[in-house]
Amino acid sequence: HNVYSYLQVRGSIPLYFSQSPYSFKPMPIMHHSAETNQLAFARHFRELSRRYGKVQAVSLIDKHAGELKLGEQYDRYANVFNEAGGIDGAPLRLEWFDFHSECRGMKFENVSRLVDRVRDTLEEFEYTTVKDGSTTRKQTGIVRTNCMDCLDRTGVAQCAFGQWALEQQLHNEGLNIDLGGDSSTQ
């Protein structure tokens, strides 16, 4: 039988910032210089690439109010990083998906829009398959997901990416199951 693996990572935005623990909707405050933040940003993504291959960053923070400024900084640092050559000449892929706006009203199934937006990358990165102790397919990249605190939003998105991988793996075994859209197989 085949043994399957799908790896993904989660983390905070790789910049120096803080939030007050005493506020319901705390405003992020940036720390250190732009150069220090750019260095930390580049080091983080190069290390991810060294470990896992290509990198698809997914940010789930809001595109308004308190989170917007930090999201814009993340986007700006990604652009500067890519203009400087990215990861060994390949650009860092960053998808900004405003989770609260897209999934308003507990419509978490709308995270499928995010999966659709990065589907080509998911298919390119694949997953790992081992049969009889030999690797027959190797995952070539990693999806790195963040929200502000890496809890609920990140968990929902990672579940959707994991579901995509499971559907591919089941298909590889000859089982065509739509885990999200077909109530008989859900």
CSV table of C-alpha atoms in Angstrom, one decimal:
chain,number,residue,atom,x,y,z
A,1,HIS,CA,0.0,0.0,0.0
A,2,ASN,CA,1.0,3.6,-0.5
A,3,VAL,CA,1.8,5.9,2.4
A,4,TYR,CA,1.0,9.5,1.9
A,5,SER,CA,2.2,12.7,3.4
A,6,TYR,CA,1.2,16.3,3.0
A,7,LEU,CA,3.2,19.0,4.8
A,8,GLN,CA,2.3,22.6,5.5
A,9,VAL,CA,3.4,25.2,8.0
A,10,ARG,CA,1.8,28.0,9.9
A,11,GLY,CA,3.3,31.1,11.6
A,12,SER,CA,2.8,34.7,12.4
A,13,ILE,CA,3.8,37.3,9.8
A,14,PRO,CA,7.6,37.2,9.7
A,15,LEU,CA,8.1,40.8,10.7
A,16,TYR,CA,8.8,42.4,14.1
A,17,PHE,CA,5.5,43.6,15.5
A,18,SER,CA,3.5,43.4,18.7
A,19,GLN,CA,-0.1,43.7,19.9
A,20,SER,CA,-1.5,44.7,23.2
A,21,PRO,CA,-2.9,41.7,25.1
A,22,TYR,CA,-5.5,44.1,26.8
A,23,SER,CA,-7.5,45.0,23.7
A,24,PHE,CA,-10.3,43.1,22.0
A,25,LYS,CA,-9.1,44.2,18.5
A,26,PRO,CA,-5.4,45.2,19.2
A,27,MET,CA,-3.6,47.3,16.6
A,28,PRO,CA,-0.3,45.8,15.5
A,29,ILE,CA,2.7,48.0,16.1
A,30,MET,CA,5.8,47.6,13.9
A,31,HIS,CA,9.2,47.4,15.6
A,32,HIS,CA,12.8,47.9,14.4
A,33,SER,CA,14.0,49.4,11.1
A,34,ALA,CA,12.9,48.5,7.6
A,35,GLU,CA,16.3,46.9,7.0
A,36,THR,CA,16.1,44.7,10.1
A,37,ASN,CA,12.5,43.6,9.1
A,38,GLN,CA,13.6,42.9,5.5
A,39,LEU,CA,16.6,40.8,6.7
A,40,ALA,CA,14.3,38.8,9.1
A,41,PHE,CA,11.7,38.3,6.3
A,42,ALA,CA,14.3,37.2,3.8
A,43,ARG,CA,16.0,34.8,6.3
A,44,HIS,CA,12.7,33.2,7.2
A,45,PHE,CA,11.6,32.5,3.7
A,46,ARG,CA,15.0,31.3,2.5
A,47,GLU,CA,15.2,28.9,5.4
A,48,LEU,CA,11.7,27.6,4.5
A,49,SER,CA,12.8,27.1,1.0
A,50,ARG,CA,16.0,25.3,2.1
A,51,ARG,CA,14.0,22.9,4.1
A,52,TYR,CA,10.9,22.4,1.9
A,53,GLY,CA,11.5,23.7,-1.6
A,54,LYS,CA,9.3,26.3,-3.2
A,55,VAL,CA,7.1,28.5,-0.9
A,56,GLN,CA,3.5,29.7,-1.2
A,57,ALA,CA,2.7,32.2,1.5
A,58,VAL,CA,-1.0,32.7,2.3
A,59,SER,CA,-2.1,35.6,4.5
A,60,LEU,CA,-5.5,35.5,6.0
A,61,ILE,CA,-5.5,38.8,7.7
A,62,ASP,CA,-8.1,41.5,7.1
A,63,LYS,CA,-7.8,44.1,4.3
A,64,HIS,CA,-9.3,46.8,6.5
A,65,ALA,CA,-9.0,48.4,9.9
A,66,GLY,CA,-6.3,47.3,12.3
A,67,GLU,CA,-4.8,44.4,10.4
A,68,LEU,CA,-4.6,46.3,7.0
A,69,LYS,CA,-1.3,48.1,7.8
A,70,LEU,CA,0.5,44.9,8.8
A,71,GLY,CA,-0.8,43.2,5.7
A,72,GLU,CA,0.4,46.0,3.5
A,73,GLN,CA,3.8,45.7,5.2
A,74,TYR,CA,3.9,42.0,4.5
A,75,ASP,CA,3.0,42.6,0.9
A,76,ARG,CA,5.6,45.4,0.6
A,77,TYR,CA,8.4,43.2,2.1
A,78,ALA,CA,7.4,40.4,-0.3
A,79,ASN,CA,7.7,42.7,-3.3
A,80,VAL,CA,11.1,44.1,-2.2
A,81,PHE,CA,12.3,40.5,-1.5
A,82,ASN,CA,11.1,39.4,-5.0
A,83,GLU,CA,12.7,42.5,-6.7
A,84,ALA,CA,16.0,41.5,-5.0
A,85,GLY,CA,15.8,38.0,-6.5
A,86,GLY,CA,13.4,36.2,-4.3
A,87,ILE,CA,14.5,32.7,-3.3
A,88,ASP,CA,17.3,31.6,-5.6
A,89,GLY,CA,15.8,33.7,-8.5
A,90,ALA,CA,12.2,32.4,-8.0
A,91,PRO,CA,9.6,34.8,-6.6
A,92,LEU,CA,8.0,34.2,-3.2
A,93,ARG,CA,4.3,33.6,-4.0
A,94,LEU,CA,2.0,35.5,-1.6
A,95,GLU,CA,-1.8,35.2,-1.7
A,96,TRP,CA,-3.7,37.6,0.5
A,97,PHE,CA,-7.1,36.2,1.3
A,98,ASP,CA,-9.3,38.4,3.6
A,99,PHE,CA,-10.7,35.6,5.6
A,100,HIS,CA,-13.2,37.6,7.6
A,101,SER,CA,-14.6,39.3,4.5
A,102,GLU,CA,-14.7,36.2,2.4
A,103,CYS,CA,-16.2,33.9,5.1
A,104,ARG,CA,-18.5,36.5,6.8
A,105,GLY,CA,-21.5,34.9,8.5
A,106,MET,CA,-19.8,31.6,9.4
A,107,LYS,CA,-19.5,30.7,5.7
A,108,PHE,CA,-16.3,28.8,6.2
A,109,GLU,CA,-17.0,26.8,3.0
A,110,ASN,CA,-16.0,29.9,1.2
A,111,VAL,CA,-12.4,29.1,2.0
A,112,SER,CA,-12.7,26.9,-1.1
A,113,ARG,CA,-12.2,30.2,-3.1
A,114,LEU,CA,-8.7,30.4,-1.6
A,115,VAL,CA,-8.0,26.8,-2.6
A,116,ASP,CA,-9.2,27.6,-6.1
A,117,ARG,CA,-6.9,30.6,-6.2
A,118,VAL,CA,-3.8,28.6,-5.3
A,119,ARG,CA,-4.8,25.3,-7.0
A,120,ASP,CA,-2.1,25.5,-9.7
A,121,THR,CA,0.5,25.9,-7.0
A,122,LEU,CA,-0.9,23.0,-4.9
A,123,GLU,CA,-0.8,20.8,-8.0
A,124,GLU,CA,2.7,21.9,-8.7
A,125,PHE,CA,3.9,21.2,-5.2
A,126,GLU,CA,2.0,17.9,-4.9
A,127,TYR,CA,2.4,15.6,-1.9
A,128,THR,CA,4.8,12.7,-1.0
A,129,THR,CA,4.0,9.1,-1.7
A,130,VAL,CA,6.0,6.2,-0.4
A,131,LYS,CA,5.5,2.6,-1.6
A,132,ASP,CA,7.5,-0.4,-0.3
A,133,GLY,CA,10.0,1.9,1.4
A,134,SER,CA,10.7,3.9,-1.8
A,135,THR,CA,9.6,7.5,-2.4
A,136,THR,CA,7.6,7.5,-5.7
A,137,ARG,CA,6.4,11.1,-5.5
A,138,LYS,CA,7.9,14.0,-3.5
A,139,GLN,CA,6.3,17.2,-2.3
A,140,THR,CA,8.3,20.0,-3.9
A,141,GLY,CA,7.0,23.0,-2.0
A,142,ILE,CA,5.3,24.2,1.1
A,143,VAL,CA,2.2,26.3,1.8
A,144,ARG,CA,2.9,28.7,4.7
A,145,THR,CA,-0.3,30.1,6.2
A,146,ASN,CA,-0.8,32.9,8.7
A,147,CYS,CA,-3.5,35.0,10.3
A,148,MET,CA,-2.7,37.3,13.2
A,149,ASP,CA,-2.5,34.7,15.9
A,150,CYS,CA,-2.3,31.5,13.9
A,151,LEU,CA,-5.4,30.0,15.4
A,152,ASP,CA,-8.9,29.8,14.0
A,153,ARG,CA,-8.4,31.3,10.5
A,154,THR,CA,-5.2,29.5,9.9
A,155,GLY,CA,-6.7,26.2,11.1
A,156,VAL,CA,-9.7,26.5,8.7
A,157,ALA,CA,-7.4,27.3,5.7
A,158,GLN,CA,-5.0,24.5,6.5
A,159,CYS,CA,-7.8,22.0,6.9
A,160,ALA,CA,-9.0,23.1,3.4
A,161,PHE,CA,-5.5,22.5,1.9
A,162,GLY,CA,-5.3,19.2,3.7
A,163,GLN,CA,-8.6,18.2,2.3
A,164,TRP,CA,-7.4,19.1,-1.2
A,165,ALA,CA,-4.4,16.8,-0.6
A,166,LEU,CA,-6.5,14.0,0.8
A,167,GLU,CA,-8.8,14.1,-2.2
A,168,GLN,CA,-5.8,13.9,-4.6
A,169,GLN,CA,-4.4,10.9,-2.5
A,170,LEU,CA,-7.7,9.1,-2.6
A,171,HIS,CA,-8.0,9.7,-6.3
A,172,ASN,CA,-4.5,8.2,-6.7
A,173,GLU,CA,-6.0,5.1,-5.0
A,174,GLY,CA,-8.9,5.0,-7.4
A,175,LEU,CA,-11.4,6.7,-5.1
A,176,ASN,CA,-13.0,9.9,-6.6
A,177,ILE,CA,-14.5,11.6,-3.5
A,178,ASP,CA,-15.4,15.2,-3.2
A,179,LEU,CA,-15.1,15.9,0.5
A,180,GLY,CA,-16.4,19.4,0.4
A,181,GLY,CA,-19.1,19.5,-2.3
A,182,ASP,CA,-20.8,16.1,-2.2
A,183,SER,CA,-22.9,15.5,0.8
A,184,SER,CA,-22.9,11.7,0.3
A,185,THR,CA,-19.1,11.6,0.7
A,186,GLN,CA,-18.6,14.5,3.1
